[in-house]
């Protein structure tokens, strides 16, 4: 195991929460805490990405986003990382492929907001991701209906785990996904940027 990467032991369940975090905010923290509790995860790693391939404009510099995320996160089981920059991956499928080989025996769960599920079918090798790791989808304001009608949700409808069984997600065999409605924190990075607060 590389010394510049987070520690995870075989048998642990790690939620991977990827994104630009441009900027990180209380909504990210809220979703992470809920994922820890509701999915029964050992830890959540924030994967602060070098850049989002689906966005035309690049984010703020990585070191600035990492510093802001470190300043925000105080929970002992939420870890801020720049794994993708360190292992040289840009797409989620590449990142998962590398993490699975770097951490044998660790059970990863991909975490995403409902807004990402709505356009998940545009991600590179999205169906491979779905068949490789459990996926936890967390509701965001205004995105419940679009997520439920998403192409990925329809194709993998039979693999949806009821929210009442959410604690089983991390140990379930992929393909499996679970959609959780959460108390809303109506914050978004784009709104924060639009206000000029970043």
PDB file of C-alpha atoms in Angstrom:
ATOM      1  CA  UNK A   1       0.000   0.000   0.000  1.00  0.00           C
ATOM      2  CA  UNK A   2       1.316   3.439  -0.953  1.00  0.00           C
ATOM      3  CA  UNK A   3       2.184   5.729   1.938  1.00  0.00           C
ATOM      4  CA  UNK A   4       0.712   8.793   0.158  1.00  0.00           C
ATOM      5  CA  UNK A   5      -2.777   7.249   0.033  1.00  0.00           C
ATOM      6  CA  UNK A   6      -5.377   6.884   2.814  1.00  0.00           C
ATOM      7  CA  UNK A   7      -5.273   3.788   4.993  1.00  0.00           C
ATOM      8  CA  UNK A   8      -7.990   1.157   4.554  1.00  0.00           C
ATOM      9  CA  UNK A   9      -7.895  -2.417   5.780  1.00  0.00           C
ATOM     10  CA  UNK A  10      -9.378  -5.542   4.198  1.00  0.00           C
ATOM     11  CA  UNK A  11     -12.992  -5.963   5.255  1.00  0.00           C
ATOM     12  CA  UNK A  12     -13.608  -2.246   5.738  1.00  0.00           C
ATOM     13  CA  UNK A  13     -16.371  -0.449   3.847  1.00  0.00           C
ATOM     14  CA  UNK A  14     -15.359   2.875   2.319  1.00  0.00           C
ATOM     15  CA  UNK A  15     -17.771   5.326   0.731  1.00  0.00           C
ATOM     16  CA  UNK A  16     -16.213   7.225  -2.169  1.00  0.00           C
ATOM     17  CA  UNK A  17     -17.695  10.681  -2.652  1.00  0.00           C
ATOM     18  CA  UNK A  18     -16.196  12.223  -5.765  1.00  0.00           C
ATOM     19  CA  UNK A  19     -16.564  15.711  -7.121  1.00  0.00           C
ATOM     20  CA  UNK A  20     -15.020  19.057  -7.855  1.00  0.00           C
ATOM     21  CA  UNK A  21     -15.878  20.460  -4.397  1.00  0.00           C
ATOM     22  CA  UNK A  22     -15.682  23.899  -6.006  1.00  0.00           C
ATOM     23  CA  UNK A  23     -16.207  25.008  -3.262  1.00  0.00           C
ATOM     24  CA  UNK A  24     -16.891  22.378  -0.574  1.00  0.00           C
ATOM     25  CA  UNK A  25     -19.861  23.283   1.635  1.00  0.00           C
ATOM     26  CA  UNK A  26     -22.093  22.108   4.483  1.00  0.00           C
ATOM     27  CA  UNK A  27     -24.291  20.154   2.050  1.00  0.00           C
ATOM     28  CA  UNK A  28     -21.347  17.889   1.134  1.00  0.00           C
ATOM     29  CA  UNK A  29     -20.716  17.313   4.829  1.00  0.00           C
ATOM     30  CA  UNK A  30     -24.382  16.577   5.539  1.00  0.00           C
ATOM     31  CA  UNK A  31     -24.571  13.981   2.738  1.00  0.00           C
ATOM     32  CA  UNK A  32     -21.327  12.359   3.932  1.00  0.00           C
ATOM     33  CA  UNK A  33     -22.515  12.062   7.533  1.00  0.00           C
ATOM     34  CA  UNK A  34     -25.846  10.606   6.389  1.00  0.00           C
ATOM     35  CA  UNK A  35     -24.070   8.097   4.128  1.00  0.00           C
ATOM     36  CA  UNK A  36     -21.865   6.957   7.031  1.00  0.00           C
ATOM     37  CA  UNK A  37     -24.895   6.446   9.242  1.00  0.00           C
ATOM     38  CA  UNK A  38     -27.513   5.140   6.790  1.00  0.00           C
ATOM     39  CA  UNK A  39     -25.269   2.844   4.718  1.00  0.00           C
ATOM     40  CA  UNK A  40     -23.255   1.662   7.754  1.00  0.00           C
ATOM     41  CA  UNK A  41     -19.905   2.669   6.265  1.00  0.00           C
ATOM     42  CA  UNK A  42     -16.602   2.623   8.125  1.00  0.00           C
ATOM     43  CA  UNK A  43     -15.358   5.772   6.414  1.00  0.00           C
ATOM     44  CA  UNK A  44     -16.150   8.239   3.636  1.00  0.00           C
ATOM     45  CA  UNK A  45     -13.367   9.539   1.421  1.00  0.00           C
ATOM     46  CA  UNK A  46     -13.896  12.772  -0.458  1.00  0.00           C
ATOM     47  CA  UNK A  47     -12.213  12.384  -3.841  1.00  0.00           C
ATOM     48  CA  UNK A  48     -11.484  16.013  -4.696  1.00  0.00           C
ATOM     49  CA  UNK A  49     -11.026  15.722  -8.437  1.00  0.00           C
ATOM     50  CA  UNK A  50      -8.394  17.477 -10.548  1.00  0.00           C
ATOM     51  CA  UNK A  51     -11.250  18.388 -12.932  1.00  0.00           C
ATOM     52  CA  UNK A  52     -14.654  17.180 -14.077  1.00  0.00           C
ATOM     53  CA  UNK A  53     -14.568  15.781 -17.646  1.00  0.00           C
ATOM     54  CA  UNK A  54     -18.264  16.653 -18.088  1.00  0.00           C
ATOM     55  CA  UNK A  55     -17.782  20.343 -17.291  1.00  0.00           C
ATOM     56  CA  UNK A  56     -16.381  22.772 -19.861  1.00  0.00           C
ATOM     57  CA  UNK A  57     -14.953  25.249 -17.340  1.00  0.00           C
ATOM     58  CA  UNK A  58     -12.217  24.034 -15.042  1.00  0.00           C
ATOM     59  CA  UNK A  59     -12.579  24.338 -11.257  1.00  0.00           C
ATOM     60  CA  UNK A  60     -10.507  26.437  -8.878  1.00  0.00           C
ATOM     61  CA  UNK A  61      -6.948  25.158  -8.319  1.00  0.00           C
ATOM     62  CA  UNK A  62      -6.829  21.779  -6.570  1.00  0.00           C
ATOM     63  CA  UNK A  63      -4.746  23.036  -3.623  1.00  0.00           C
ATOM     64  CA  UNK A  64      -7.328  25.744  -2.905  1.00  0.00           C
ATOM     65  CA  UNK A  65     -10.232  23.263  -2.970  1.00  0.00           C
ATOM     66  CA  UNK A  66      -8.292  20.786  -0.819  1.00  0.00           C
ATOM     67  CA  UNK A  67      -7.489  23.483   1.763  1.00  0.00           C
ATOM     68  CA  UNK A  68     -11.148  24.570   1.914  1.00  0.00           C
ATOM     69  CA  UNK A  69     -12.291  20.952   2.297  1.00  0.00           C
ATOM     70  CA  UNK A  70      -9.767  20.293   5.094  1.00  0.00           C
ATOM     71  CA  UNK A  71     -10.958  23.447   6.883  1.00  0.00           C
ATOM     72  CA  UNK A  72     -14.583  22.273   6.655  1.00  0.00           C
ATOM     73  CA  UNK A  73     -14.247  18.587   7.586  1.00  0.00           C
ATOM     74  CA  UNK A  74     -13.779  17.770  11.251  1.00  0.00           C
ATOM     75  CA  UNK A  75     -15.569  14.400  11.361  1.00  0.00           C
ATOM     76  CA  UNK A  76     -13.070  11.645  12.311  1.00  0.00           C
ATOM     77  CA  UNK A  77     -14.422   9.183   9.713  1.00  0.00           C
ATOM     78  CA  UNK A  78     -14.571  11.584   6.749  1.00  0.00           C
ATOM     79  CA  UNK A  79     -11.244  11.963   4.969  1.00  0.00           C
ATOM     80  CA  UNK A  80     -10.398  14.584   2.344  1.00  0.00           C
ATOM     81  CA  UNK A  81      -8.175  13.160  -0.409  1.00  0.00           C
ATOM     82  CA  UNK A  82      -6.691  14.058  -3.772  1.00  0.00           C
ATOM     83  CA  UNK A  83      -6.371  10.396  -4.758  1.00  0.00           C
ATOM     84  CA  UNK A  84      -7.150  10.961  -8.439  1.00  0.00           C
ATOM     85  CA  UNK A  85      -4.324  13.471  -8.787  1.00  0.00           C
ATOM     86  CA  UNK A  86      -1.946  11.093  -6.979  1.00  0.00           C
ATOM     87  CA  UNK A  87      -2.773   7.968  -9.016  1.00  0.00           C
ATOM     88  CA  UNK A  88      -3.212   9.853 -12.295  1.00  0.00           C
ATOM     89  CA  UNK A  89      -6.866   9.075 -13.056  1.00  0.00           C
ATOM     90  CA  UNK A  90      -9.562  11.402 -14.304  1.00  0.00           C
ATOM     91  CA  UNK A  91     -12.623   9.251 -14.880  1.00  0.00           C
ATOM     92  CA  UNK A  92     -14.536   7.453 -12.118  1.00  0.00           C
ATOM     93  CA  UNK A  93     -14.196   4.056 -13.808  1.00  0.00           C
ATOM     94  CA  UNK A  94     -10.398   4.462 -13.998  1.00  0.00           C
ATOM     95  CA  UNK A  95     -10.273   5.537 -10.356  1.00  0.00           C
ATOM     96  CA  UNK A  96     -12.348   2.586  -9.168  1.00  0.00           C
ATOM     97  CA  UNK A  97     -10.281   0.159 -11.229  1.00  0.00           C
ATOM     98  CA  UNK A  98      -7.065   1.423  -9.592  1.00  0.00           C
ATOM     99  CA  UNK A  99      -8.487   1.576  -6.060  1.00  0.00           C
ATOM    100  CA  UNK A 100      -9.806  -1.974  -6.263  1.00  0.00           C
ATOM    101  CA  UNK A 101      -6.309  -3.194  -7.216  1.00  0.00           C
ATOM    102  CA  UNK A 102      -4.568  -0.974  -4.627  1.00  0.00           C
ATOM    103  CA  UNK A 103      -6.874  -2.026  -1.768  1.00  0.00           C
ATOM    104  CA  UNK A 104      -7.579  -5.773  -2.008  1.00  0.00           C
ATOM    105  CA  UNK A 105     -10.361  -6.858   0.324  1.00  0.00           C
ATOM    106  CA  UNK A 106     -11.721  -3.341   0.875  1.00  0.00           C
ATOM    107  CA  UNK A 107     -15.390  -2.886  -0.078  1.00  0.00           C
ATOM    108  CA  UNK A 108     -15.961   0.405  -1.887  1.00  0.00           C
ATOM    109  CA  UNK A 109     -19.345   2.088  -2.301  1.00  0.00           C
ATOM    110  CA  UNK A 110     -19.702   4.899  -4.833  1.00  0.00           C
ATOM    111  CA  UNK A 111     -21.727   7.805  -3.398  1.00  0.00           C
ATOM    112  CA  UNK A 112     -23.462  10.359  -5.569  1.00  0.00           C
ATOM    113  CA  UNK A 113     -26.138  12.997  -5.393  1.00  0.00           C
ATOM    114  CA  UNK A 114     -29.405  12.361  -7.174  1.00  0.00           C
ATOM    115  CA  UNK A 115     -28.448  15.019  -9.747  1.00  0.00           C
ATOM    116  CA  UNK A 116     -25.520  12.822 -10.838  1.00  0.00           C
ATOM    117  CA  UNK A 117     -27.716   9.753 -11.235  1.00  0.00           C
ATOM    118  CA  UNK A 118     -29.864  11.727 -13.682  1.00  0.00           C
ATOM    119  CA  UNK A 119     -26.894  12.014 -16.074  1.00  0.00           C
ATOM    120  CA  UNK A 120     -24.917   8.957 -14.958  1.00  0.00           C
ATOM    121  CA  UNK A 121     -25.374   7.283 -18.369  1.00  0.00           C
ATOM    122  CA  UNK A 122     -23.085   9.978 -19.829  1.00  0.00           C
ATOM    123  CA  UNK A 123     -20.157   8.880 -17.638  1.00  0.00           C
ATOM    124  CA  UNK A 124     -17.393   6.809 -19.188  1.00  0.00           C
ATOM    125  CA  UNK A 125     -18.080   3.065 -18.617  1.00  0.00           C
ATOM    126  CA  UNK A 126     -21.038   3.892 -16.372  1.00  0.00           C
ATOM    127  CA  UNK A 127     -22.525   0.418 -16.723  1.00  0.00           C
ATOM    128  CA  UNK A 128     -19.189  -1.122 -15.656  1.00  0.00           C
ATOM    129  CA  UNK A 129     -19.239   1.105 -12.552  1.00  0.00           C
ATOM    130  CA  UNK A 130     -22.782  -0.057 -11.802  1.00  0.00           C
ATOM    131  CA  UNK A 131     -21.782  -3.721 -12.133  1.00  0.00           C
ATOM    132  CA  UNK A 132     -18.574  -3.339 -10.099  1.00  0.00           C
ATOM    133  CA  UNK A 133     -19.435  -1.478  -6.873  1.00  0.00           C
ATOM    134  CA  UNK A 134     -22.599  -0.785  -4.875  1.00  0.00           C
ATOM    135  CA  UNK A 135     -23.915   2.726  -5.445  1.00  0.00           C
ATOM    136  CA  UNK A 136     -25.522   4.950  -2.837  1.00  0.00           C
ATOM    137  CA  UNK A 137     -27.657   7.764  -4.257  1.00  0.00           C
ATOM    138  CA  UNK A 138     -28.544  10.622  -1.931  1.00  0.00           C
ATOM    139  CA  UNK A 139     -31.418  12.972  -2.712  1.00  0.00           C
ATOM    140  CA  UNK A 140     -30.746  16.634  -3.383  1.00  0.00           C
ATOM    141  CA  UNK A 141     -33.227  19.502  -3.642  1.00  0.00           C
ATOM    142  CA  UNK A 142     -35.289  19.349  -6.852  1.00  0.00           C
ATOM    143  CA  UNK A 143     -33.663  16.140  -8.116  1.00  0.00           C
ATOM    144  CA  UNK A 144     -35.841  13.317  -6.785  1.00  0.00           C
ATOM    145  CA  UNK A 145     -38.037  12.883  -9.877  1.00  0.00           C
ATOM    146  CA  UNK A 146     -35.237  13.264 -12.451  1.00  0.00           C
ATOM    147  CA  UNK A 147     -33.171  10.669 -10.581  1.00  0.00           C
ATOM    148  CA  UNK A 148     -36.004   8.154 -10.438  1.00  0.00           C
ATOM    149  CA  UNK A 149     -36.609   8.481 -14.190  1.00  0.00           C
ATOM    150  CA  UNK A 150     -32.888   8.408 -15.079  1.00  0.00           C
ATOM    151  CA  UNK A 151     -31.709   5.950 -17.730  1.00  0.00           C
ATOM    152  CA  UNK A 152     -29.432   4.152 -15.239  1.00  0.00           C
ATOM    153  CA  UNK A 153     -32.286   3.871 -12.711  1.00  0.00           C
ATOM    154  CA  UNK A 154     -34.562   2.353 -15.349  1.00  0.00           C
ATOM    155  CA  UNK A 155     -31.998  -0.111 -16.730  1.00  0.00           C
ATOM    156  CA  UNK A 156     -31.017  -1.283 -13.238  1.00  0.00           C
ATOM    157  CA  UNK A 157     -34.495  -1.020 -11.680  1.00  0.00           C
ATOM    158  CA  UNK A 158     -34.439  -4.672 -10.596  1.00  0.00           C
ATOM    159  CA  UNK A 159     -31.185  -4.122  -8.680  1.00  0.00           C
ATOM    160  CA  UNK A 160     -32.532  -1.277  -6.535  1.00  0.00           C
ATOM    161  CA  UNK A 161     -32.313  -1.944  -2.801  1.00  0.00           C
ATOM    162  CA  UNK A 162     -35.214  -0.496  -0.758  1.00  0.00           C
ATOM    163  CA  UNK A 163     -34.210   2.424   1.448  1.00  0.00           C
ATOM    164  CA  UNK A 164     -35.246   0.358   4.480  1.00  0.00           C
ATOM    165  CA  UNK A 165     -32.402  -2.042   3.615  1.00  0.00           C
ATOM    166  CA  UNK A 166     -29.794   0.707   3.173  1.00  0.00           C
ATOM    167  CA  UNK A 167     -27.488  -0.731   5.905  1.00  0.00           C
ATOM    168  CA  UNK A 168     -27.020  -3.828   3.702  1.00  0.00           C
ATOM    169  CA  UNK A 169     -25.744  -1.873   0.679  1.00  0.00           C
ATOM    170  CA  UNK A 170     -22.005  -1.928   1.449  1.00  0.00           C
ATOM    171  CA  UNK A 171     -21.954  -5.722   1.813  1.00  0.00           C
ATOM    172  CA  UNK A 172     -24.273  -6.441  -1.136  1.00  0.00           C
ATOM    173  CA  UNK A 173     -22.995  -7.814  -4.423  1.00  0.00           C
ATOM    174  CA  UNK A 174     -23.006  -5.399  -7.374  1.00  0.00           C
ATOM    175  CA  UNK A 175     -24.957  -4.464  -9.345  1.00  0.00           C
ATOM    176  CA  UNK A 176     -26.940  -2.942  -6.502  1.00  0.00           C
ATOM    177  CA  UNK A 177     -27.956   0.614  -5.693  1.00  0.00           C
ATOM    178  CA  UNK A 178     -30.013   2.412  -3.077  1.00  0.00           C
ATOM    179  CA  UNK A 179     -31.790   5.766  -3.242  1.00  0.00           C
ATOM    180  CA  UNK A 180     -32.147   7.684   0.024  1.00  0.00           C
ATOM    181  CA  UNK A 181     -34.311  10.693   0.701  1.00  0.00           C
ATOM    182  CA  UNK A 182     -32.498  12.928   3.169  1.00  0.00           C
ATOM    183  CA  UNK A 183     -33.397  16.043   5.105  1.00  0.00           C
ATOM    184  CA  UNK A 184     -32.491  18.757   2.631  1.00  0.00           C
ATOM    185  CA  UNK A 185     -29.595  21.184   2.906  1.00  0.00           C
ATOM    186  CA  UNK A 186     -30.304  23.582   0.066  1.00  0.00           C
ATOM    187  CA  UNK A 187     -26.736  24.502  -0.861  1.00  0.00           C
ATOM    188  CA  UNK A 188     -24.846  24.057  -4.102  1.00  0.00           C
ATOM    189  CA  UNK A 189     -21.321  24.895  -5.216  1.00  0.00           C
ATOM    190  CA  UNK A 190     -22.619  26.595  -8.374  1.00  0.00           C
ATOM    191  CA  UNK A 191     -24.921  28.873  -6.330  1.00  0.00           C
ATOM    192  CA  UNK A 192     -22.045  29.764  -3.995  1.00  0.00           C
ATOM    193  CA  UNK A 193     -19.843  30.627  -6.999  1.00  0.00           C
ATOM    194  CA  UNK A 194     -22.670  32.646  -8.600  1.00  0.00           C
ATOM    195  CA  UNK A 195     -22.983  34.745  -5.415  1.00  0.00           C
ATOM    196  CA  UNK A 196     -19.274  35.499  -5.574  1.00  0.00           C
ATOM    197  CA  UNK A 197     -18.644  33.783  -2.239  1.00  0.00           C
ATOM    198  CA  UNK A 198     -15.800  31.593  -3.535  1.00  0.00           C
TER     199      UNK A 198
END
